[in-house]
């Protein structure tokens, strides 16, 4: 008998499995329906021997020292600052929009103050910023919005920015200086040997048993566990009884090319009419040297694995119904991007899992099987 069944071996599930086993000495079974651990952060060596991210580019960034410190128990880091270019009108321009983006796009040579005036003249006043369209047009005006955001967002989400919550495009700032980094967090780095290796080390505890290709819906009757951490889609857990929560999916096309480098930065965004949203070249992220190079095209889709919760008011409302059911479920904790229906980055999921562990630890006595180990744990 296990003290805990953890459903899903991504960041949420793996952090909790690791904490419960190492700090409370409890016996944990962690399952995943996929044939690997790591969730969407899973990386692997492809046939050419290049390290690729199976589910698209994952760049680690956070302002929380506690999260870096926690993960550093399981990995060393490779410093890496992410830079992205957008392919528009025959040019590759920095995104987030900055001074160089605007100068190159319009053939101008403004300084930062002039760019501030340029934005102010074009920005459209919006009473209350509610949507993803409002966020951008109220800062930079309609032309830049249509060039960089409208097409990309329509492709990515299958919805116009005016239908999406402001939080979606608000992820991408606007700058009047030349800073061309995608993120400005204090810590920006990649696990030195990859994410999968980091997850292997997290789960390499004698009290953790990993079972892959095991779908909770199929195995739950056979598993004897006192408590459950659930990190899959919350609507699925409740058999969709309130209706389906929409998730956006992606199709990934991985290719290996016969050249050492195919693009100047790790990610190029395609906000125009191409059917894909972005192309990633992994060597920039991993620092790997190799005669060939591997890239991934991302094609957004409604079908397929659930990758993104869709931030719209009606979906938030439906989620609140599931959240109320979850609050009444006994001995089950819902954690992670799918189980709490939040568009969270890896560090946020890691933080949410660590906070859940603290709550569990404060409110539940350690199971008998773990008493000896928990007493000796730090
Ligand atoms: P997941 O990683 O989705 O793990 C959930 C696991 O549960 C999955 O492995 C799934 O197979 C399993 N599961 C589901 N249902 C069942 C079931 N019934 N039975 C058994 N197992 C089940 N974040 C960043 O910080 N930086 C980035 O650059 C970044 N890039 C991203 C790019 C893409 C294309 C995507 C989709 C996401 C990106 N993210 C990024 C977000 C990041 O992937 C998530 O924050 C993180 O992986 C969430 O971890 P999780 O454990 O909540 O969910
Ligand atoms: N976005 C856009 N154009 C871009 C980059 C982003 O319109 O060149 C919008 C799009 O709606 C996207 C959102 O901003 O879904 C958030 O971008 P981010 O790069 O954070 O997306 P993720 O990496 O999470 O897919």
CSV table of C-alpha atoms and ligand atoms in Angstrom, one decimal:
chain,number,residue,atom,x,y,z
A,1,UNK,CA,0.0,0.0,0.0
A,2,UNK,CA,1.2,3.5,-0.9
A,3,UNK,CA,0.8,6.6,1.2
A,4,UNK,CA,0.4,8.7,-1.9
A,5,UNK,CA,-0.6,8.2,-5.5
A,6,UNK,CA,0.8,11.1,-7.6
A,7,UNK,CA,-0.9,11.4,-11.0
A,8,UNK,CA,1.4,13.0,-13.6
A,9,UNK,CA,5.2,13.1,-13.5
A,10,UNK,CA,5.7,16.7,-14.7
A,11,UNK,CA,6.9,19.6,-12.5
A,12,UNK,CA,3.9,19.5,-10.2
A,13,UNK,CA,3.9,15.8,-9.6
A,14,UNK,CA,7.6,15.3,-9.4
A,15,UNK,CA,8.2,18.1,-6.9
A,16,UNK,CA,5.5,16.7,-4.6
A,17,UNK,CA,6.6,13.1,-5.0
A,18,UNK,CA,10.2,14.2,-4.1
A,19,UNK,CA,9.1,16.3,-1.1
A,20,UNK,CA,6.7,13.7,0.3
A,21,UNK,CA,9.3,10.9,0.0
A,22,UNK,CA,12.4,12.8,1.2
A,23,UNK,CA,10.9,15.0,3.9
A,24,UNK,CA,8.1,12.8,5.3
A,25,UNK,CA,9.6,9.4,4.4
A,26,UNK,CA,6.2,8.4,2.9
A,27,UNK,CA,5.8,5.8,0.1
A,28,UNK,CA,4.9,7.4,-3.2
A,29,UNK,CA,3.7,5.9,-6.4
A,30,UNK,CA,3.9,8.4,-9.3
A,31,UNK,CA,2.2,7.5,-12.6
A,32,UNK,CA,2.1,9.1,-16.0
A,33,UNK,CA,0.2,8.1,-19.0
A,34,UNK,CA,3.1,9.0,-21.2
A,35,UNK,CA,6.1,6.7,-21.7
A,36,UNK,CA,8.4,9.2,-19.9
A,37,UNK,CA,8.7,11.5,-16.9
A,38,UNK,CA,9.1,15.3,-17.0
A,39,UNK,CA,5.7,16.3,-18.4
A,40,UNK,CA,5.8,18.9,-21.0
A,41,UNK,CA,9.4,19.8,-20.0
A,42,UNK,CA,10.7,16.4,-21.2
A,43,UNK,CA,13.8,16.5,-23.4
A,44,UNK,CA,15.6,13.7,-25.2
A,45,UNK,CA,18.4,13.0,-27.6
A,46,UNK,CA,17.0,12.6,-31.1
A,47,UNK,CA,18.3,10.1,-33.8
A,48,UNK,CA,21.1,12.5,-34.8
A,49,UNK,CA,22.2,12.8,-31.1
A,50,UNK,CA,20.9,16.3,-30.6
A,51,UNK,CA,19.1,17.3,-27.4
A,52,UNK,CA,15.6,18.4,-28.2
A,53,UNK,CA,12.5,19.4,-26.3
A,54,UNK,CA,9.7,17.0,-27.3
A,55,UNK,CA,7.0,19.5,-26.4
A,56,UNK,CA,8.6,22.7,-27.7
A,57,UNK,CA,11.1,25.1,-26.2
A,58,UNK,CA,11.3,25.3,-22.4
A,59,UNK,CA,13.4,28.1,-21.0
A,60,UNK,CA,13.8,28.3,-17.2
A,61,UNK,CA,13.4,31.8,-15.7
A,62,UNK,CA,12.4,33.0,-12.3
A,63,UNK,CA,12.8,35.7,-9.7
A,64,UNK,CA,12.4,33.3,-6.8
A,65,UNK,CA,15.8,32.3,-5.3
A,66,UNK,CA,14.0,29.6,-3.2
A,67,UNK,CA,12.9,27.8,-6.4
A,68,UNK,CA,16.4,27.9,-8.0
A,69,UNK,CA,17.8,26.7,-4.7
A,70,UNK,CA,15.3,23.8,-4.5
A,71,UNK,CA,16.0,22.7,-8.1
A,72,UNK,CA,19.7,23.1,-7.7
A,73,UNK,CA,19.7,20.0,-5.5
A,74,UNK,CA,19.0,18.0,-8.7
A,75,UNK,CA,20.9,19.9,-11.5
A,76,UNK,CA,23.6,22.3,-12.3
A,77,UNK,CA,22.7,25.1,-14.6
A,78,UNK,CA,23.9,26.6,-17.9
A,79,UNK,CA,23.4,30.4,-18.0
A,80,UNK,CA,21.2,31.3,-20.9
A,81,UNK,CA,19.3,34.5,-21.8
A,82,UNK,CA,16.5,33.9,-24.3
A,83,UNK,CA,16.2,36.1,-27.4
A,84,UNK,CA,13.4,35.9,-30.0
A,85,UNK,CA,13.1,37.5,-33.4
A,86,UNK,CA,9.9,37.9,-35.3
A,87,UNK,CA,9.8,37.3,-39.1
A,88,UNK,CA,7.8,40.2,-40.6
A,89,UNK,CA,7.8,41.8,-44.0
A,90,UNK,CA,11.1,40.2,-45.0
A,91,UNK,CA,12.9,41.2,-41.8
A,92,UNK,CA,13.9,39.5,-38.5
A,93,UNK,CA,13.0,42.0,-35.8
A,94,UNK,CA,13.4,41.8,-32.0
A,95,UNK,CA,10.3,40.8,-30.0
A,96,UNK,CA,9.3,42.0,-27.4
A,97,UNK,CA,8.9,45.2,-29.4
A,98,UNK,CA,11.8,47.6,-28.5
A,99,UNK,CA,13.6,50.6,-29.9
A,100,UNK,CA,15.3,48.5,-32.6
A,101,UNK,CA,12.1,46.8,-33.6
A,102,UNK,CA,10.3,50.0,-34.4
A,103,UNK,CA,13.3,51.8,-36.0
A,104,UNK,CA,14.0,48.8,-38.3
A,105,UNK,CA,10.4,48.2,-39.2
A,106,UNK,CA,9.7,51.8,-40.3
A,107,UNK,CA,13.3,52.8,-41.3
A,108,UNK,CA,13.6,55.4,-38.6
A,109,UNK,CA,16.4,56.3,-36.2
A,110,UNK,CA,14.5,57.4,-33.1
A,111,UNK,CA,15.9,57.5,-29.6
A,112,UNK,CA,14.0,56.2,-26.5
A,113,UNK,CA,12.3,59.5,-25.8
A,114,UNK,CA,11.2,59.9,-29.4
A,115,UNK,CA,9.9,56.3,-29.3
A,116,UNK,CA,7.8,57.1,-26.2
A,117,UNK,CA,6.2,60.0,-28.1
A,118,UNK,CA,5.7,57.8,-31.1
A,119,UNK,CA,3.9,55.2,-29.0
A,120,UNK,CA,1.8,58.0,-27.2
A,121,UNK,CA,0.7,59.4,-30.5
A,122,UNK,CA,-0.5,56.0,-31.8
A,123,UNK,CA,-1.7,54.3,-28.6
A,124,UNK,CA,-5.5,54.0,-28.5
A,125,UNK,CA,-7.0,55.0,-25.1
A,126,UNK,CA,-9.0,52.1,-23.6
A,127,UNK,CA,-11.3,52.7,-20.6
A,128,UNK,CA,-10.7,49.4,-18.8
A,129,UNK,CA,-8.0,47.1,-20.1
A,130,UNK,CA,-9.8,43.7,-20.3
A,131,UNK,CA,-8.7,41.9,-23.4
A,132,UNK,CA,-5.5,40.9,-25.1
A,133,UNK,CA,-6.2,43.4,-27.8
A,134,UNK,CA,-6.7,46.2,-25.3
A,135,UNK,CA,-3.3,45.5,-23.7
A,136,UNK,CA,-1.4,46.0,-26.9
A,137,UNK,CA,-3.3,48.8,-28.7
A,138,UNK,CA,-3.4,50.9,-25.6
A,139,UNK,CA,0.4,50.8,-25.5
A,140,UNK,CA,1.7,50.8,-29.1
A,141,UNK,CA,-1.3,51.4,-31.4
A,142,UNK,CA,-3.0,49.4,-34.0
A,143,UNK,CA,-0.3,49.0,-36.7
A,144,UNK,CA,2.2,47.3,-34.4
A,145,UNK,CA,-0.6,45.3,-32.8
A,146,UNK,CA,-1.6,44.0,-36.2
A,147,UNK,CA,2.0,43.3,-37.3
A,148,UNK,CA,3.2,41.4,-34.2
A,149,UNK,CA,0.2,40.2,-32.2
A,150,UNK,CA,-3.1,39.8,-34.0
A,151,UNK,CA,-2.0,37.1,-36.5
A,152,UNK,CA,0.1,35.2,-34.1
A,153,UNK,CA,-2.6,35.2,-31.4
A,154,UNK,CA,-5.3,34.1,-33.8
A,155,UNK,CA,-3.1,31.2,-34.9
A,156,UNK,CA,-2.0,30.3,-31.4
A,157,UNK,CA,-5.4,30.4,-29.8
A,158,UNK,CA,-7.9,30.0,-32.6
A,159,UNK,CA,-9.5,33.2,-31.2
A,160,UNK,CA,-9.1,36.9,-31.8
A,161,UNK,CA,-7.1,38.8,-29.1
A,162,UNK,CA,-10.3,40.7,-28.3
A,163,UNK,CA,-11.8,37.5,-27.0
A,164,UNK,CA,-8.9,36.5,-24.8
A,165,UNK,CA,-8.1,37.7,-21.3
A,166,UNK,CA,-5.5,40.5,-21.1
A,167,UNK,CA,-3.2,38.2,-19.2
A,168,UNK,CA,-2.3,36.4,-22.5
A,169,UNK,CA,-0.5,39.2,-24.5
A,170,UNK,CA,0.4,40.9,-21.2
A,171,UNK,CA,3.1,38.2,-20.9
A,172,UNK,CA,5.0,40.1,-23.6
A,173,UNK,CA,6.1,43.6,-22.5
A,174,UNK,CA,6.8,46.7,-24.7
A,175,UNK,CA,10.2,48.4,-24.3
A,176,UNK,CA,11.5,51.8,-25.4
A,177,UNK,CA,15.2,50.8,-24.9
A,178,UNK,CA,17.3,48.2,-26.8
A,179,UNK,CA,16.9,45.4,-24.3
A,180,UNK,CA,16.2,42.4,-26.6
A,181,UNK,CA,15.9,39.7,-23.9
A,182,UNK,CA,12.6,37.8,-23.9
A,183,UNK,CA,12.6,37.6,-20.1
A,184,UNK,CA,14.1,40.0,-17.5
A,185,UNK,CA,14.0,37.6,-14.5
A,186,UNK,CA,16.9,37.5,-12.1
A,187,UNK,CA,17.6,33.9,-12.8
A,188,UNK,CA,17.6,32.7,-16.4
A,189,UNK,CA,19.2,29.3,-17.1
A,190,UNK,CA,18.8,25.8,-18.5
A,191,UNK,CA,19.5,22.5,-16.6
A,192,UNK,CA,23.0,21.7,-17.6
A,193,UNK,CA,22.3,18.1,-18.6
A,194,UNK,CA,18.7,18.7,-19.6
A,195,UNK,CA,15.3,18.6,-17.9
A,196,UNK,CA,14.9,14.8,-18.0
A,197,UNK,CA,18.1,14.2,-16.2
A,198,UNK,CA,17.0,16.7,-13.5
A,199,UNK,CA,13.6,14.8,-13.1
A,200,UNK,CA,15.4,11.5,-12.9
A,201,UNK,CA,17.4,12.7,-10.0
A,202,UNK,CA,14.3,14.2,-8.3
A,203,UNK,CA,12.6,10.8,-8.5
A,204,UNK,CA,15.6,8.6,-7.6
A,205,UNK,CA,14.5,8.1,-4.1
A,206,UNK,CA,14.0,4.6,-2.6
A,207,UNK,CA,10.4,5.6,-1.5
A,208,UNK,CA,9.4,6.6,-4.9
A,209,UNK,CA,8.1,4.1,-7.4
A,210,UNK,CA,7.5,5.4,-11.0
A,211,UNK,CA,5.0,3.7,-13.3
A,212,UNK,CA,4.8,4.9,-16.9
A,213,UNK,CA,2.1,4.4,-19.6
A,214,UNK,CA,-0.4,4.2,-16.8
A,215,UNK,CA,-3.6,6.3,-17.2
A,216,UNK,CA,-5.2,7.1,-13.9
A,217,UNK,CA,-8.7,6.4,-15.3
A,218,UNK,CA,-7.6,2.9,-16.1
A,219,UNK,CA,-5.5,2.0,-13.1
A,220,UNK,CA,-7.1,3.8,-10.2
A,221,UNK,CA,-9.2,0.8,-9.1
A,222,UNK,CA,-6.1,-1.3,-8.9
A,223,UNK,CA,-3.9,1.0,-6.9
A,224,UNK,CA,-4.0,1.1,-3.1
A,225,UNK,CA,-3.1,4.5,-1.9
A,226,UNK,CA,-4.4,6.6,1.0
A,227,UNK,CA,-4.1,10.0,-0.7
A,228,UNK,CA,-3.8,11.4,-4.2
A,229,UNK,CA,-2.0,14.3,-5.8
A,230,UNK,CA,-3.7,14.9,-9.1
A,231,UNK,CA,-1.9,17.0,-11.8
A,232,UNK,CA,-3.9,16.1,-14.9
A,233,UNK,CA,-6.9,18.1,-16.4
A,234,UNK,CA,-9.4,18.8,-13.6
A,235,UNK,CA,-12.5,18.4,-15.8
A,236,UNK,CA,-11.3,14.9,-16.7
A,237,UNK,CA,-10.9,14.0,-13.0
A,238,UNK,CA,-14.6,14.8,-12.5
A,239,UNK,CA,-15.6,12.9,-15.7
A,240,UNK,CA,-16.5,16.3,-17.4
A,241,UNK,CA,-19.7,16.5,-15.3
A,242,UNK,CA,-19.9,20.3,-15.6
A,243,UNK,CA,-18.8,20.3,-19.2
A,244,UNK,CA,-15.4,20.4,-21.0
A,245,UNK,CA,-12.8,23.0,-20.2
A,246,UNK,CA,-11.2,24.1,-23.4
A,247,UNK,CA,-7.4,23.5,-23.8
A,248,UNK,CA,-5.3,24.6,-26.8
A,249,UNK,CA,-3.0,22.1,-28.3
A,250,UNK,CA,0.1,22.1,-30.6
A,251,UNK,CA,1.5,19.7,-33.2
A,252,UNK,CA,5.2,19.6,-33.1
A,253,UNK,CA,7.2,18.9,-36.3
A,254,UNK,CA,10.8,18.0,-35.4
A,255,UNK,CA,13.4,18.1,-38.1
A,256,UNK,CA,17.2,17.6,-38.3
A,257,UNK,CA,19.1,19.8,-40.9
A,258,UNK,CA,22.4,19.1,-42.6
A,259,UNK,CA,24.0,22.3,-41.4
A,260,UNK,CA,25.5,23.5,-38.1
A,261,UNK,CA,23.2,26.4,-37.5
A,262,UNK,CA,19.9,27.4,-39.1
A,263,UNK,CA,18.8,30.6,-37.4
A,264,UNK,CA,20.5,33.4,-35.5
A,265,UNK,CA,18.6,32.9,-32.2
A,266,UNK,CA,16.8,30.0,-30.5
A,267,UNK,CA,13.3,31.0,-31.5
A,268,UNK,CA,11.9,32.8,-34.5
A,269,UNK,CA,8.2,33.8,-34.3
A,270,UNK,CA,6.0,33.9,-37.4
A,271,UNK,CA,3.1,36.3,-36.7
A,272,UNK,CA,2.0,36.5,-40.4
A,273,UNK,CA,0.2,33.9,-42.6
A,274,UNK,CA,2.5,30.9,-42.1
A,275,UNK,CA,0.6,28.0,-40.6
A,276,UNK,CA,3.1,27.6,-37.8
A,277,UNK,CA,3.8,30.1,-34.9
A,278,UNK,CA,7.4,29.6,-34.2
A,279,UNK,CA,10.6,27.6,-35.1
A,280,UNK,CA,13.0,26.7,-32.4
A,281,UNK,CA,16.7,25.7,-32.9
A,282,UNK,CA,17.8,23.8,-29.7
A,283,UNK,CA,21.6,24.3,-29.9
A,284,UNK,CA,21.1,27.9,-28.7
A,285,UNK,CA,19.4,26.6,-25.6
A,286,UNK,CA,21.7,23.7,-24.9
A,287,UNK,CA,25.0,24.9,-26.1
A,288,UNK,CA,25.6,21.5,-27.8
A,289,UNK,CA,28.2,21.4,-30.6
A,290,UNK,CA,27.3,19.1,-33.4
A,291,UNK,CA,27.8,19.0,-37.2
A,292,UNK,CA,24.0,19.0,-37.7
A,293,UNK,CA,21.2,20.9,-36.0
A,294,UNK,CA,17.6,20.1,-34.9
A,295,UNK,CA,14.6,22.4,-35.1
A,296,UNK,CA,10.9,22.2,-34.2
A,297,UNK,CA,7.9,23.9,-35.9
A,298,UNK,CA,4.9,24.5,-33.8
A,299,UNK,CA,1.4,24.2,-35.4
A,300,UNK,CA,-1.4,25.2,-33.0
A,301,UNK,CA,-4.4,23.0,-32.9
A,302,UNK,CA,-7.6,22.3,-31.1
A,303,UNK,CA,-7.0,18.5,-31.2
A,304,UNK,CA,-4.3,16.7,-29.2
A,305,UNK,CA,-2.8,16.8,-25.8
A,306,UNK,CA,-4.0,19.7,-23.6
A,307,UNK,CA,-1.1,22.2,-23.4
A,308,UNK,CA,-2.6,25.6,-22.7
A,309,UNK,CA,-5.7,26.5,-20.5
A,310,UNK,CA,-7.6,29.1,-22.6
A,311,UNK,CA,-7.9,32.4,-20.5
A,312,UNK,CA,-11.4,33.6,-21.3
A,313,UNK,CA,-14.0,34.8,-18.8
A,314,UNK,CA,-16.5,31.9,-19.5
A,315,UNK,CA,-13.7,29.3,-19.0
A,316,UNK,CA,-12.7,30.9,-15.7
A,317,UNK,CA,-16.3,30.6,-14.7
A,318,UNK,CA,-16.5,26.9,-15.6
A,319,UNK,CA,-13.2,26.3,-13.8
A,320,UNK,CA,-14.6,27.8,-10.6
A,321,UNK,CA,-17.3,25.1,-10.7
A,322,UNK,CA,-14.6,22.4,-10.8
A,323,UNK,CA,-12.6,24.2,-8.2
A,324,UNK,CA,-15.6,24.0,-5.9
A,325,UNK,CA,-15.9,20.2,-6.5
A,326,UNK,CA,-12.1,19.9,-5.9
A,327,UNK,CA,-12.5,21.7,-2.5
A,328,UNK,CA,-15.0,19.0,-1.4
A,329,UNK,CA,-12.9,16.0,-2.7
A,330,UNK,CA,-11.4,14.1,0.3
A,331,UNK,CA,-7.7,13.2,0.4
A,332,UNK,CA,-7.1,14.6,-3.1
A,333,UNK,CA,-4.9,17.7,-3.9
A,334,UNK,CA,-5.1,19.4,-7.3
A,335,UNK,CA,-1.8,20.9,-8.4
A,336,UNK,CA,-0.2,22.2,-11.7
A,337,UNK,CA,-1.2,23.9,-14.9
A,338,UNK,CA,-3.9,21.5,-15.9
A,339,UNK,CA,-5.4,20.7,-12.5
A,340,UNK,CA,-5.7,24.3,-11.5
A,341,UNK,CA,-6.4,25.6,-15.1
A,342,UNK,CA,-3.7,28.3,-14.9
A,343,UNK,CA,-1.4,29.4,-17.7
A,344,UNK,CA,1.6,28.9,-15.4
A,345,UNK,CA,5.3,28.8,-16.2
A,346,UNK,CA,7.6,26.1,-14.8
A,347,UNK,CA,8.8,28.1,-11.9
A,348,UNK,CA,5.2,29.0,-10.9
A,349,UNK,CA,4.2,25.4,-11.0
A,350,UNK,CA,7.2,24.5,-8.9
A,351,UNK,CA,6.3,27.2,-6.4
A,352,UNK,CA,2.7,26.0,-6.3
A,353,UNK,CA,3.8,22.4,-5.6
A,354,UNK,CA,6.2,23.5,-2.9
A,355,UNK,CA,3.5,25.6,-1.2
A,356,UNK,CA,1.1,22.6,-1.4
A,357,UNK,CA,3.7,20.5,0.2
A,358,UNK,CA,4.0,23.0,3.1
A,359,UNK,CA,0.2,23.0,3.6
A,360,UNK,CA,0.1,19.2,3.6
A,361,UNK,CA,3.0,19.0,6.0
A,362,UNK,CA,1.4,21.5,8.4
A,363,UNK,CA,-2.0,19.8,8.4
A,364,UNK,CA,-1.4,16.0,8.1
A,365,UNK,CA,0.5,13.8,10.5
A,366,UNK,CA,3.2,11.7,8.8
A,367,UNK,CA,2.0,8.3,7.8
A,368,UNK,CA,3.3,5.4,10.0
A,369,UNK,CA,5.5,4.1,7.2
A,370,UNK,CA,7.4,7.4,7.2
A,371,UNK,CA,7.8,8.2,10.8
A,372,UNK,CA,11.4,7.0,11.2
A,373,UNK,CA,12.7,8.7,8.1
A,374,UNK,CA,10.7,11.9,8.7
A,375,UNK,CA,12.2,12.1,12.2
A,376,UNK,CA,15.7,12.1,10.7
A,377,UNK,CA,14.9,14.4,7.7
A,378,UNK,CA,16.2,17.9,7.8
B,1,LIG,P1,2.6,18.9,-17.2
B,1,LIG,O1,4.0,19.1,-17.5
B,1,LIG,O2,1.5,19.0,-18.3
B,1,LIG,O3,2.5,17.4,-16.5
B,1,LIG,C1,1.2,16.8,-16.3
B,1,LIG,C2,1.5,15.3,-16.6
B,1,LIG,O4,0.3,14.6,-16.2
B,1,LIG,C3,1.7,15.0,-18.0
B,1,LIG,O5,3.0,14.3,-18.2
B,1,LIG,C4,0.5,14.1,-18.4
B,1,LIG,O6,0.9,13.0,-19.3
B,1,LIG,C5,0.1,13.5,-17.0
B,1,LIG,N1,-1.3,13.1,-17.0
B,1,LIG,C6,-2.4,13.8,-17.4
B,1,LIG,N2,-3.5,13.1,-17.2
B,1,LIG,C7,-3.1,11.9,-16.7
B,1,LIG,C8,-3.8,10.7,-16.4
B,1,LIG,N3,-5.1,10.6,-16.5
B,1,LIG,N4,-3.1,9.6,-16.0
B,1,LIG,C9,-1.7,9.7,-15.9
B,1,LIG,N5,-1.0,10.8,-16.2
B,1,LIG,C10,-1.7,11.9,-16.6
B,1,LIG,N6,7.3,27.3,-19.0
B,1,LIG,C11,8.4,28.0,-18.7
B,1,LIG,O7,8.6,28.3,-17.5
B,1,LIG,N7,9.2,28.4,-19.7
B,1,LIG,C12,9.0,28.0,-21.0
B,1,LIG,O8,9.8,28.4,-21.9
B,1,LIG,C13,7.9,27.3,-21.3
B,1,LIG,N8,7.6,26.9,-22.6
B,1,LIG,C14,6.5,26.2,-22.9
B,1,LIG,C15,6.3,25.8,-24.2
B,1,LIG,C16,5.2,25.0,-24.5
B,1,LIG,C17,5.0,24.6,-26.0
B,1,LIG,C18,4.3,24.6,-23.5
B,1,LIG,C19,3.1,23.8,-23.9
B,1,LIG,C20,4.5,25.0,-22.2
B,1,LIG,C21,5.6,25.8,-21.9
B,1,LIG,N9,5.9,26.1,-20.6
B,1,LIG,C22,7.0,26.9,-20.3
B,1,LIG,C23,5.0,25.7,-19.4
B,1,LIG,C24,5.4,24.4,-18.8
B,1,LIG,O9,5.3,23.4,-19.7
B,1,LIG,C25,4.5,24.2,-17.6
B,1,LIG,O10,4.5,25.2,-16.7
B,1,LIG,C26,4.8,22.9,-16.8
B,1,LIG,O11,5.3,21.9,-17.7
B,1,LIG,C27,3.6,22.5,-16.1
B,1,LIG,O12,3.9,21.3,-15.3
B,1,LIG,P2,2.7,20.4,-14.7
B,1,LIG,O13,3.3,19.4,-13.9
B,1,LIG,O14,1.7,21.3,-14.1
B,1,LIG,O15,2.0,19.9,-16.1
B,2,LIG,N1,2.3,36.8,-28.8
B,2,LIG,C1,2.1,37.4,-30.0
B,2,LIG,N2,3.2,37.5,-30.8
B,2,LIG,C2,4.5,37.2,-30.5
B,2,LIG,C3,4.6,36.6,-29.2
B,2,LIG,C4,3.5,36.4,-28.4
B,2,LIG,O1,1.0,37.7,-30.4
B,2,LIG,O2,5.4,37.3,-31.3
B,2,LIG,C5,1.1,36.6,-27.9
B,2,LIG,C6,0.4,35.3,-28.2
B,2,LIG,O3,-1.0,35.5,-27.9
B,2,LIG,C7,1.0,34.4,-27.2
B,2,LIG,C8,1.2,35.3,-26.0
B,2,LIG,O4,1.5,36.6,-26.5
B,2,LIG,O5,0.2,33.3,-26.9
B,2,LIG,C9,2.2,34.9,-24.9
B,2,LIG,O6,3.4,34.7,-25.5
B,2,LIG,P1,4.5,33.7,-24.9
B,2,LIG,O7,5.7,33.8,-25.8
B,2,LIG,O8,4.6,33.9,-23.5
B,2,LIG,O9,3.8,32.3,-25.2
B,2,LIG,P2,4.2,30.8,-24.8
B,2,LIG,O10,5.7,30.7,-24.8
B,2,LIG,O11,3.6,30.6,-23.4
B,2,LIG,O12,3.6,30.0,-25.8
